[in-house]
Short mmCIF file of C-alpha atoms in Angstrom, two decimals:
data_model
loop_
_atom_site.label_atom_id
_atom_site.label_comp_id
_atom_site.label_asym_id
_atom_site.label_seq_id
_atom_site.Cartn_x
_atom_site.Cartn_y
_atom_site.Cartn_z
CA UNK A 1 -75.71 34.32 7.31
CA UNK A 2 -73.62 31.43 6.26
CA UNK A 3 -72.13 29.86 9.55
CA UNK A 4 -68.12 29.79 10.38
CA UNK A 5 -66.71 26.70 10.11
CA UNK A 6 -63.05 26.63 11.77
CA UNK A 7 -61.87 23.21 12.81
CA UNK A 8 -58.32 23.30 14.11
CA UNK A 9 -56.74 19.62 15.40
CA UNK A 10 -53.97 19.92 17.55
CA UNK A 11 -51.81 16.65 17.37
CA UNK A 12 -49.07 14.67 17.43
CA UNK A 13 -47.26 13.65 14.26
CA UNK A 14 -46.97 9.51 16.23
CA UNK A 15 -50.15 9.75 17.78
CA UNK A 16 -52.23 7.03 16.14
CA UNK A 17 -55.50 9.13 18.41
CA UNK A 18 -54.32 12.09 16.06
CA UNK A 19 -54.09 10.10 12.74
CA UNK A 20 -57.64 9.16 13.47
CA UNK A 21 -58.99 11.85 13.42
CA UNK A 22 -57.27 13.62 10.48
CA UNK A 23 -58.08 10.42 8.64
CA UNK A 24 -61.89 11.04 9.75
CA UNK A 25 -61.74 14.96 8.74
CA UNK A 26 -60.09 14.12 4.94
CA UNK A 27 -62.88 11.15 4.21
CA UNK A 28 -65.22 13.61 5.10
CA UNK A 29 -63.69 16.06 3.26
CA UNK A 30 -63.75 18.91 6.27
CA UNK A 31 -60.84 21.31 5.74
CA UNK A 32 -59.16 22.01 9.06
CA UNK A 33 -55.96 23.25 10.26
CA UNK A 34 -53.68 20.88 12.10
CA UNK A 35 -51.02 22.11 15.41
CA UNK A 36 -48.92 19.71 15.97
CA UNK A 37 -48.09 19.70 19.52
CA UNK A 38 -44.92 18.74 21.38
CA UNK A 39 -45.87 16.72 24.34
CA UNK A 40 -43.14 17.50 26.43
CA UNK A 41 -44.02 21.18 26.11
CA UNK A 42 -47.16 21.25 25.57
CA UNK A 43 -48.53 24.78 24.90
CA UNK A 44 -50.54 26.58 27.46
CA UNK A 45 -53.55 26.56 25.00
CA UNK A 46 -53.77 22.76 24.74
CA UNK A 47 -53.84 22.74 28.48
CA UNK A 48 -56.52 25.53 28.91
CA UNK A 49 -58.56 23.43 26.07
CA UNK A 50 -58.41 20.07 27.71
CA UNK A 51 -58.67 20.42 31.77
CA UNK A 52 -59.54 16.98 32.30
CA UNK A 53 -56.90 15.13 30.00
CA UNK A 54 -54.45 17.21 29.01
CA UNK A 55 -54.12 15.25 26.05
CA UNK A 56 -54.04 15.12 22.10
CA UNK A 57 -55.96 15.10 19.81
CA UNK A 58 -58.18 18.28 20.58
CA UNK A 59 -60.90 19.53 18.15
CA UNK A 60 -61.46 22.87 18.33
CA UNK A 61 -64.72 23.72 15.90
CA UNK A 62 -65.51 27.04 16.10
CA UNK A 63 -63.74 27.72 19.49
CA UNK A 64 -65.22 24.72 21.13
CA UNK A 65 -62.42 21.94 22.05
CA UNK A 66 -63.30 18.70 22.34
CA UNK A 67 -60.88 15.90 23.40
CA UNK A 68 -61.16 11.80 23.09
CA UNK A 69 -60.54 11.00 20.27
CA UNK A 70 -63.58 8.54 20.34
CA UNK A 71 -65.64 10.94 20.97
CA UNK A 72 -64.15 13.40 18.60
CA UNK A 73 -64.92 10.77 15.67
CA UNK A 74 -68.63 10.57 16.86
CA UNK A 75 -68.72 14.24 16.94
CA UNK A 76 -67.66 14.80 13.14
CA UNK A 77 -69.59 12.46 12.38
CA UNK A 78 -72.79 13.84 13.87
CA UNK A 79 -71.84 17.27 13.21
CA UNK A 80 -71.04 16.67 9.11
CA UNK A 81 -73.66 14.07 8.79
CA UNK A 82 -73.54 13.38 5.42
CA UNK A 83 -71.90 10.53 3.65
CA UNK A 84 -69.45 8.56 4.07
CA UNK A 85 -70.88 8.05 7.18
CA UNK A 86 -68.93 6.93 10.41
CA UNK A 87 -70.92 4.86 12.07
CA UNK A 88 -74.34 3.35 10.20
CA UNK A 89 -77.86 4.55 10.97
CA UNK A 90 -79.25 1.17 12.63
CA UNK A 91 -78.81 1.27 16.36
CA UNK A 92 -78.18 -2.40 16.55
CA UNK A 93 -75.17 -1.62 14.14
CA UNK A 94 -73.96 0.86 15.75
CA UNK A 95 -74.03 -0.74 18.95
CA UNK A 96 -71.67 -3.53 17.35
CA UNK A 97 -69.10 -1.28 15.94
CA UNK A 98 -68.86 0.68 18.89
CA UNK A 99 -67.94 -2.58 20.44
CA UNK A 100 -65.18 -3.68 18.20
CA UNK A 101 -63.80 -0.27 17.43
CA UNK A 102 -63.52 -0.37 21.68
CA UNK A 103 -62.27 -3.99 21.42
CA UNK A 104 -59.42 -2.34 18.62
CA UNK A 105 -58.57 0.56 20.58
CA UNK A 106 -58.07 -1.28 23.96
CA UNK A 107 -57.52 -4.67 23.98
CA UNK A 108 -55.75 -5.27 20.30
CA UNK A 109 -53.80 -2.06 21.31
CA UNK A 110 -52.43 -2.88 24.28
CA UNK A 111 -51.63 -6.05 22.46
CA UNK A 112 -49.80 -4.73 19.78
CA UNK A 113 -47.36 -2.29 22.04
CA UNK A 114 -46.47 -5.62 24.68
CA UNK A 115 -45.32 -7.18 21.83
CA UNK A 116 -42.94 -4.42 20.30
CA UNK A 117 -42.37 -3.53 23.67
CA UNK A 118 -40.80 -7.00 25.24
CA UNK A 119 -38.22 -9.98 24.43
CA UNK A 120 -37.81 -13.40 24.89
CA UNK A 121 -40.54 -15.41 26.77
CA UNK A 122 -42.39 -12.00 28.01
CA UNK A 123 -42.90 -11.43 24.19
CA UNK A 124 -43.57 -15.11 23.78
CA UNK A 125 -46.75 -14.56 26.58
CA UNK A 126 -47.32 -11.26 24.54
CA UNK A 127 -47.57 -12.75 20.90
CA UNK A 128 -49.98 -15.29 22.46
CA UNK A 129 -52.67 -13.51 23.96
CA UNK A 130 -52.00 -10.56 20.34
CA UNK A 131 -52.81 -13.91 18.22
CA UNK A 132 -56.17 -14.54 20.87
CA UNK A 133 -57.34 -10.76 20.10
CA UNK A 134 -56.58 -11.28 16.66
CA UNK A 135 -58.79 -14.77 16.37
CA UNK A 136 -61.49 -12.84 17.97
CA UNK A 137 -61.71 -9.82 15.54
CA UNK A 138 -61.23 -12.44 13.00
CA UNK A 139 -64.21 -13.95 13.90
CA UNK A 140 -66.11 -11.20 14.79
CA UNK A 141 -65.76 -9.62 11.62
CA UNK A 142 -66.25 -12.28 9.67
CA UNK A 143 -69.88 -12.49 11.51
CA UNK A 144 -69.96 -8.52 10.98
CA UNK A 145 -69.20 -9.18 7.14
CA UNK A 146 -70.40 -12.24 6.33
CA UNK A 147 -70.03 -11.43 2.46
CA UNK A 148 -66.38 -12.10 3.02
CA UNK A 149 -63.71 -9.46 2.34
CA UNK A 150 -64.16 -6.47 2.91
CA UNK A 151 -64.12 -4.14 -0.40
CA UNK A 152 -62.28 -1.30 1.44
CA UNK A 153 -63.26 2.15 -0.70
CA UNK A 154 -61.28 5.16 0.03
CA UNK A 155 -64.51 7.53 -0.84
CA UNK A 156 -66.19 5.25 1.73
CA UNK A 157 -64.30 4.87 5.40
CA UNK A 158 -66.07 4.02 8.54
CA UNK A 159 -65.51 3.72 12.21
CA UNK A 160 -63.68 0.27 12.26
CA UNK A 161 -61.56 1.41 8.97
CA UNK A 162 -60.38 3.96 10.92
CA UNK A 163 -59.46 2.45 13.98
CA UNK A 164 -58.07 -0.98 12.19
CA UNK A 165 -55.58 1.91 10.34
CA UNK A 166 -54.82 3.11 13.24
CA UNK A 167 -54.04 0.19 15.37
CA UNK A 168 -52.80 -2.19 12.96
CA UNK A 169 -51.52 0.21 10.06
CA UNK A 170 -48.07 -0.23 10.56
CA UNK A 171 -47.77 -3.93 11.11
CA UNK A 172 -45.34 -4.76 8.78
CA UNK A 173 -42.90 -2.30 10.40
CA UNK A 174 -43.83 -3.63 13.81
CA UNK A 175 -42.87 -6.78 12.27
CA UNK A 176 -39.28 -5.45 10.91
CA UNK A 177 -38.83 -3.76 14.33
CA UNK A 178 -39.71 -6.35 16.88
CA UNK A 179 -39.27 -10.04 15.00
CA UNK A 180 -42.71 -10.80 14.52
CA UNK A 181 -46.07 -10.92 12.94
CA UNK A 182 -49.05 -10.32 14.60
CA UNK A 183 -51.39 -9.64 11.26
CA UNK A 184 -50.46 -13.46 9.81
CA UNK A 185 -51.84 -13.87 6.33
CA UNK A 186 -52.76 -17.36 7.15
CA UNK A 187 -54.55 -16.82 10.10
CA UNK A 188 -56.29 -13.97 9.53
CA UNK A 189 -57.09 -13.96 6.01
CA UNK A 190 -59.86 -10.82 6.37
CA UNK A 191 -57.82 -8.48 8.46
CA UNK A 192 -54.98 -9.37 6.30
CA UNK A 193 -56.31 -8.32 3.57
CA UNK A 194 -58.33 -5.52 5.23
CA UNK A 195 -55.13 -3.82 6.17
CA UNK A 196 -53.46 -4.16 3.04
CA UNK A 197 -56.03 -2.74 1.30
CA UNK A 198 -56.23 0.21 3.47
CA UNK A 199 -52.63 1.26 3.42
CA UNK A 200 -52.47 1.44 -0.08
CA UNK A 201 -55.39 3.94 -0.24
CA UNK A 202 -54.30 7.59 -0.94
CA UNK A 203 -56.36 9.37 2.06
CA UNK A 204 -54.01 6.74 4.75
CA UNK A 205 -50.85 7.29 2.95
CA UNK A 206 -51.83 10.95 2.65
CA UNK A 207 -52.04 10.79 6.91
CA UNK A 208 -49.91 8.25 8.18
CA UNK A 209 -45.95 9.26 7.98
CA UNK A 210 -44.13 6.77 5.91
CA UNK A 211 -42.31 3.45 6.39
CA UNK A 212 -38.97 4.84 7.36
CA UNK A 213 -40.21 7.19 9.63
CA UNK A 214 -42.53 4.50 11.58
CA UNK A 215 -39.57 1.99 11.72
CA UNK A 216 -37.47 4.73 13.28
CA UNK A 217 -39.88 5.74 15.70
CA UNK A 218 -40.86 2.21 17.09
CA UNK A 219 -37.36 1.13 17.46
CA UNK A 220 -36.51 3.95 19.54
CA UNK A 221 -39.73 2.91 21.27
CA UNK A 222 -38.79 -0.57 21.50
CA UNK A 223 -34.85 -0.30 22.80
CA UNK A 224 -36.13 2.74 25.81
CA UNK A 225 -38.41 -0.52 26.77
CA UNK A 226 -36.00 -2.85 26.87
CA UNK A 227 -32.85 -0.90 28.31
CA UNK A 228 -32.37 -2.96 31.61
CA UNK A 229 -32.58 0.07 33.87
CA UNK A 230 -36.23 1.56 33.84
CA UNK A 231 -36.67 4.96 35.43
CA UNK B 1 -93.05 -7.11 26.10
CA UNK B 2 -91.13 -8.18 28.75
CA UNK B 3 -89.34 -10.75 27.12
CA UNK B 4 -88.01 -9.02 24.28
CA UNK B 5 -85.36 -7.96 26.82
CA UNK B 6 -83.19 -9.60 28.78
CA UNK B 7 -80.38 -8.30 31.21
CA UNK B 8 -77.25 -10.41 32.41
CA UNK B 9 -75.73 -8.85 35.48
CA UNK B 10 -74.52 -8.90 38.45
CA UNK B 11 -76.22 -7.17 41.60
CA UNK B 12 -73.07 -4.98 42.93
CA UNK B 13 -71.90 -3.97 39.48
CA UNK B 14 -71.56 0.17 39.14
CA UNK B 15 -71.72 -0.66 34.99
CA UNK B 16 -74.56 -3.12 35.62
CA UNK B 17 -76.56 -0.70 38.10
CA UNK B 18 -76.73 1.99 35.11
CA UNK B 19 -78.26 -0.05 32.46
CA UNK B 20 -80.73 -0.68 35.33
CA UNK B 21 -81.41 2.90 36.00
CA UNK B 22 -81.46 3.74 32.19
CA UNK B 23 -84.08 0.68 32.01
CA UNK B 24 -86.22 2.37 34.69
CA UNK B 25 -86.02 5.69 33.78
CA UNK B 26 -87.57 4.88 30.19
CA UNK B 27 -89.96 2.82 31.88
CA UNK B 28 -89.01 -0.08 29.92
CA UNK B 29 -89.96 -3.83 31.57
CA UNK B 30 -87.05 -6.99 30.79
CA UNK B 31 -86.14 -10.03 32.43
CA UNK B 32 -82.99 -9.39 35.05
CA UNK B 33 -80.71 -12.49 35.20
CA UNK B 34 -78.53 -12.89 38.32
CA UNK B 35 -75.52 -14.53 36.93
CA UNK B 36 -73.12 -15.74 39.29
CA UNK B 37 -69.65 -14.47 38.16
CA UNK B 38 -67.92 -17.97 39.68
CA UNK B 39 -70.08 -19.81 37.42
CA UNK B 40 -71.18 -17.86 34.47
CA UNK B 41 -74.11 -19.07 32.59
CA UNK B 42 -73.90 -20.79 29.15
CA UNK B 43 -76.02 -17.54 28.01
CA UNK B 44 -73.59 -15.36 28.90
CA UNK B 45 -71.02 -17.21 27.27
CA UNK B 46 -72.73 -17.21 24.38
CA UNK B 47 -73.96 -13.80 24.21
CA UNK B 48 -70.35 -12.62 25.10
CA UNK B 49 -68.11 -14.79 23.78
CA UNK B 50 -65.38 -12.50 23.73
CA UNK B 51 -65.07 -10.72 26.81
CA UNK B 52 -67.80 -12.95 29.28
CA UNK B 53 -68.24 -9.80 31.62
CA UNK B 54 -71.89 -8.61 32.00
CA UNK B 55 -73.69 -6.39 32.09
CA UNK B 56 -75.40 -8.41 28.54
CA UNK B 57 -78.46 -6.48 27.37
CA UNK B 58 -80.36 -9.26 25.25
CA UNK B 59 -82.64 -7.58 22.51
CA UNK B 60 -84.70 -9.60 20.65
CA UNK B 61 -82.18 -12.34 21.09
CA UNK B 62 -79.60 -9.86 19.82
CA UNK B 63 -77.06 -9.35 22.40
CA UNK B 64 -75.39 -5.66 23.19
CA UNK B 65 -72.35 -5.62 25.19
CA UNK B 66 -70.58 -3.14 27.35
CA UNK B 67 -72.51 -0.82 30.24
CA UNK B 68 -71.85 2.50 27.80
CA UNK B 69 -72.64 0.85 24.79
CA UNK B 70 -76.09 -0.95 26.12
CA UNK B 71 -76.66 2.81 27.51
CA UNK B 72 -76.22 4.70 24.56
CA UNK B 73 -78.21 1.72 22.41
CA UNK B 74 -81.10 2.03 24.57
CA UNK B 75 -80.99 5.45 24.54
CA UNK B 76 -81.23 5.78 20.57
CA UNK B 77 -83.89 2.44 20.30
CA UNK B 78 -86.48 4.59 23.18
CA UNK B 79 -85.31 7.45 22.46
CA UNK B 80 -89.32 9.18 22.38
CA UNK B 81 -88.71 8.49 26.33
CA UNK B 82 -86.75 10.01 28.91
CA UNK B 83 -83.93 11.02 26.48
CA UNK B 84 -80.62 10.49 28.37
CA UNK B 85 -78.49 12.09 26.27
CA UNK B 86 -78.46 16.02 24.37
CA UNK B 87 -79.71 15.68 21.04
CA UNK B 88 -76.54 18.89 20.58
CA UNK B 89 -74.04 16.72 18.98
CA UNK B 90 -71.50 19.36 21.37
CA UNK B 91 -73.29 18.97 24.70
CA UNK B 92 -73.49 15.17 23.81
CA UNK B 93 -69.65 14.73 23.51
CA UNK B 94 -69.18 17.03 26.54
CA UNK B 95 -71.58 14.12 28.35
CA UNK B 96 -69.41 11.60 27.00
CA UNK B 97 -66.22 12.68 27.87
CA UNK B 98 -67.00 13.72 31.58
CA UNK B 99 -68.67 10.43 31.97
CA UNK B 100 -65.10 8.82 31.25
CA UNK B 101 -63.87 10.48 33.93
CA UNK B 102 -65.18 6.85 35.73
CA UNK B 103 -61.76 5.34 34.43
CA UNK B 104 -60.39 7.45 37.82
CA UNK B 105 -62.78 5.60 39.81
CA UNK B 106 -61.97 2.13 38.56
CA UNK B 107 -58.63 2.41 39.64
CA UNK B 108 -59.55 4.02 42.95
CA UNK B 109 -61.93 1.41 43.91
CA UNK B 110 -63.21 -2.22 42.24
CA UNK B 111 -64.60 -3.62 39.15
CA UNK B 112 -66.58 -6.60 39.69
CA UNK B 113 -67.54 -8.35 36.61
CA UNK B 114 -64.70 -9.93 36.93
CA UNK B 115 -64.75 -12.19 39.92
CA UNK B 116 -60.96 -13.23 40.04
CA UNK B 117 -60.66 -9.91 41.89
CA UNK B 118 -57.44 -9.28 40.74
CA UNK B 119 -56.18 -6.94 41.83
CA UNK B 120 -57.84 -5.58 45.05
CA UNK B 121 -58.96 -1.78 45.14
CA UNK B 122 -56.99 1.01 46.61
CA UNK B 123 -59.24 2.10 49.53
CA UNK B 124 -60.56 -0.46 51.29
CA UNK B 125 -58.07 -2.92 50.42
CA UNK B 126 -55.00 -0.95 51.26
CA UNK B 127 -53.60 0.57 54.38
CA UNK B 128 -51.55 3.33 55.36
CA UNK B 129 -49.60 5.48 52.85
CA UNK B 130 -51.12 3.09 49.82
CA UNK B 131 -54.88 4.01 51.51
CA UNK B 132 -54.43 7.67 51.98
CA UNK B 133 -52.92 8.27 48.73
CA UNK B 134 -56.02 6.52 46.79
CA UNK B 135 -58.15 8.43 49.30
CA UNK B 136 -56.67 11.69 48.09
CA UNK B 137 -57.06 11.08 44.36
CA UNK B 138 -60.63 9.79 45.04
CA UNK B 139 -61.66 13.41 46.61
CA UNK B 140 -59.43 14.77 44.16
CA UNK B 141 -61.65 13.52 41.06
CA UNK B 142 -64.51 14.24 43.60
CA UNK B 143 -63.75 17.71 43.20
CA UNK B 144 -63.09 17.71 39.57
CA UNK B 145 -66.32 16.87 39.21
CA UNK B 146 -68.48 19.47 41.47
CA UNK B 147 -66.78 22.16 39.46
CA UNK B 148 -68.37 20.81 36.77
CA UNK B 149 -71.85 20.25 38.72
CA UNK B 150 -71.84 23.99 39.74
CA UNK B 151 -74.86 25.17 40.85
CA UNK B 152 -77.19 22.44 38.49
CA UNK B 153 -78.88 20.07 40.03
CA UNK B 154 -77.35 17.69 37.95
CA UNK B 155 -74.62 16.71 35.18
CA UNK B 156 -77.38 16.67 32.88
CA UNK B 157 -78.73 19.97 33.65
CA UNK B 158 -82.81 19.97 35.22
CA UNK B 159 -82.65 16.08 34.90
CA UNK B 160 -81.00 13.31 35.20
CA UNK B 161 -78.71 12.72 32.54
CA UNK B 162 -76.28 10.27 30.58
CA UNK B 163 -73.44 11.60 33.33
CA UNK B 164 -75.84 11.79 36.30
CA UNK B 165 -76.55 7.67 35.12
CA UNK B 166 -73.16 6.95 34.86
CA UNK B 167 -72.04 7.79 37.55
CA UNK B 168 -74.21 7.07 40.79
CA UNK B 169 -73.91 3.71 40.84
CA UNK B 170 -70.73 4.20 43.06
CA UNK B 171 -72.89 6.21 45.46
CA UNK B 172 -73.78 3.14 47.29
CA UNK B 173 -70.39 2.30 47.83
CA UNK B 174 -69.66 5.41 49.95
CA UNK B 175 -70.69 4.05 52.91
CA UNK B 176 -68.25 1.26 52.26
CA UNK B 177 -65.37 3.28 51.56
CA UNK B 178 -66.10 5.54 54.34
CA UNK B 179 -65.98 2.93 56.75
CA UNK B 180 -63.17 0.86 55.64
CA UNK B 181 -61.08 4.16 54.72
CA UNK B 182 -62.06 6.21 58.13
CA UNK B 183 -62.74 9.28 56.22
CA UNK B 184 -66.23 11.41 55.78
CA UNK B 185 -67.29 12.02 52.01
CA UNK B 186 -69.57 14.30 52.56
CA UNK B 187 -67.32 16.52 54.76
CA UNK B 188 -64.73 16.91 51.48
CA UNK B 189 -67.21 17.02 48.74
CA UNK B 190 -70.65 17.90 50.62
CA UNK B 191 -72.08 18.96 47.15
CA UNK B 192 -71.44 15.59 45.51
CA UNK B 193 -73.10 13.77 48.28
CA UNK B 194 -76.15 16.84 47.60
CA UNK B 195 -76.50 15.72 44.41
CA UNK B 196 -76.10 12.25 45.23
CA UNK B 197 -78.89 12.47 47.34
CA UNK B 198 -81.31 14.15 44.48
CA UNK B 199 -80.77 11.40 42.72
CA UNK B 200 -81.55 9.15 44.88
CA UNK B 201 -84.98 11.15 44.56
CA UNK B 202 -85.74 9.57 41.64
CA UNK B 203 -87.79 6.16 41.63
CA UNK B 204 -85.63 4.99 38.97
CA UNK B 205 -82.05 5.42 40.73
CA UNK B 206 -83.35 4.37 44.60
CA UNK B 207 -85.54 1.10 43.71
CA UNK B 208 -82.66 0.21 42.11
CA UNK B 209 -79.26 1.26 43.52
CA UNK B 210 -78.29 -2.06 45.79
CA UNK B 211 -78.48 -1.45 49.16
CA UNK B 212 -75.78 0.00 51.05
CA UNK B 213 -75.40 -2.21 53.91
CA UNK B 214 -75.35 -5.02 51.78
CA UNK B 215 -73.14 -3.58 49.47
CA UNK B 216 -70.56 -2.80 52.56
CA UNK B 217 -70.92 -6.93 53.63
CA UNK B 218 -70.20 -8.09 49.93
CA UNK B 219 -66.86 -5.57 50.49
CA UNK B 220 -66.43 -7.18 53.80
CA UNK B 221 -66.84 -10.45 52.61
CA UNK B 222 -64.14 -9.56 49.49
CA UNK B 223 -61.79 -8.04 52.20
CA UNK B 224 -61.91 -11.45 54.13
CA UNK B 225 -60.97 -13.35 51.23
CA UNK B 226 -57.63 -11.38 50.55
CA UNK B 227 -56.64 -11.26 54.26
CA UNK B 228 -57.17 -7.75 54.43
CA UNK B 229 -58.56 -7.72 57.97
#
């Protein structure tokens, strides 16, 4: 008896945590149906799902819900272990992209939203310490990949693809947005071109909403963070 | 064998204490380094050049940073011994995700590979409505957690597990909090401090949980510093 397969993601249509893991299902090729979820509402079965968080993305394969979206990518990947593979087989490996997919997610993260998200000398602080993350993934992937530039192959995602997309994606309309670059072509020759080459691939177009849409979003992000009343 | 691996830490750390545990539990033998967190070593610099916390597990001169990481690394490298994780690809993301549940902690109490101690913890650093409100969300996450314990005698089911690992390391710091916060654990949450104690069963988890009263002087000593007294 062949077994059911349902996957259902419940997201949000900004939530890079979402895009991450419908980017993960589509390289792998695992058909799924996505909820999208409004946050401000959310819907009583997201919060029966997810007890601890109460957040999205949530999984749901087969009627088990999983949240984190971390985890979740570990879980597809162990789950539908066949290539492209997530994460590589070597422990060692794995061990290191764990690290800098972490690295991504937290500190490069939290870099990237300071920066959109403040003026003048804050942002000044901000672009620092976003141009200190981005020397050390620089360097760290250039130890990581020491063949040079990444050939980025849409049949062929992993882990850090995934999480540079999602993190650094939509530089260039953080860049129309707030006034700056953080992904400098100069500086950071590999990510540079690492990013480049993944937005052009159809699976990330076919995931992330487009330009417009991203610039609207992260200047209404940007002004509620400046107003000079915060609630 | 022994040198093959190397561990930087530091002797209070909750994320150093559960690469120790893991370490004992699979019976593997390694070098511990003391590194003093005012003065970090030129190896730990080196080894983690980007963010110079420990713990550092050192593998064949291949460094592994980052107390889950080292965990789960170990874990798949020995993994014939003492498996701390469900092989379930399910039950191990259920382990994962209610092991994050730490992320509460660190904001309740102190994270100390960082020695600028910046800033101080919420319960025995704070006082009145400041102390009682991180008190509250403590027992709160307390809670949380022995709903999911139930009636096993731990996270990970008849053993101790990747949760179970995770997450005693704070257990020594009860006694800390307790005093410094006036409040009894074990009368809120008497089934966390049960399954406290079975862990503390285990060779692995009491040779090498630090001791409690000196773990409540290196909090006294902290407090001292900031002018809490």
């Amino acid at each position: 008896m062949e077994e059911e397969n349902e996957v259902k993601l419940h997201g949000m249509w900004v939530s890079t945590y979402s895009k991450r893991v419908e980017l993960a299902l589509r390289v792998k090729g695992i058909p799924y149906e996505y909820i999208e979820e409004d946050l401000s509402n959310k819907s009583p079965l997201l919060l029966q799902y997810n007890p601890v968080h109460k957040k999205v993305p949530v999984l749901v394969h087969n009627g088990k819900p999983l949240a984190e979206s971390g985890i979740i990518l570990e879980y597809i990947d162990e789950t539908w272990n066949y290539a492209p593979l997530l994460l590589p087989e070597d422990p060692y490996q794995r061990a290191q992209i764990r690290f800098w997919a972490n690295f991504i997610d937290h500190q490069m993260f939290e870099a990237v939203a300071k920066v959109l998200t403040t003026d003048g000398e804050a942002q000044k602080t901000a672009i620092e310490e976003a141009y200190e993350n981005m020397e050390a993934i620089e360097k760290g992937m250039e130890q990581l990949f020491p063949d040079g530039a990444r050939k980025i192959d849409g049949q062929n995602l992993g882990l850090l693809d995934i999480m540079v997309s999602a993190v650094l994606g939509t530089q260039r309309a953080n860049e129309q947005v707030q006034g700056v670059k953080i992904v400098d072509p100069e500086r950071f020759p590999l990510m540079f071109s690492w990013v480049e080459q993944l937005n052009e691939l159809p699976v990330v177009k076919g995931v992330f909403p487009p330009h417009a849409k991203v610039v609207a979003f992260l200047q209404f992000i940007r002004k509620n963070a400046l107003k000079p009343s915060s609630s | 064998m022994a040198e093959e691996v190397v561990l930087l830490d530091f002797w209070p750390s909750m994320f150093g204490v559960r690469v120790r545990i893991v370490l004992a539990e699979k019976g593997i033998e390694y070098e511990y380094r003391e590194e003093d967190l005012r003065n970090k070593s030129s190896l730990l610099l080196q080894m983690n050049p980007v963010h110079k916390k420990i713990p550092v597990l050192i593998h064949k001169g291949k460094p592994v940073c980052e107390s889950s990481i080292i965990v789960q690394y170990i874990d798949e490298v020995w993994h014939d011994k003492a498996p701390l994780l469900p092989s379930d690809p399910y039950q191990r993301a259920q382990a994962s995700a209610w092991s994050k549940i730490e992320n509460a902690f660190v904001w309740i109490f102190f994270v100390f590979d960082e020695l600028d101690f910046n800033p101080p913890r919420r319960i025995w650093s704070t006082k009145g409505e400041e102390q009682e409100a991180a008190k509250k969300e403590f027992i709160e996450v307390l809670k949380v957690l022995e709903e999911q314990l139930k009636d096993k005698p731990f996270f990970g089911g008849e053993t101790l597990g990747y949760v179970d690992v995770c997450l005693i390391g704070y257990y020594c710091w009860f006694y800390a909090y307790e005093t410094f916060g006036n409040f009894s654990i074990e009368a809120e949450c008497p089934q966390i401090i049960a399954w406290a104690k079975r862990c503390m069963q285990k060779e692995s988890v009491s040779k090498t949980l630090p001791d409690v009263k000196k773990v409540f002087g290196f909090v006294q000593e902290v407090r001292k510093k900031f002018g809490v007294d």
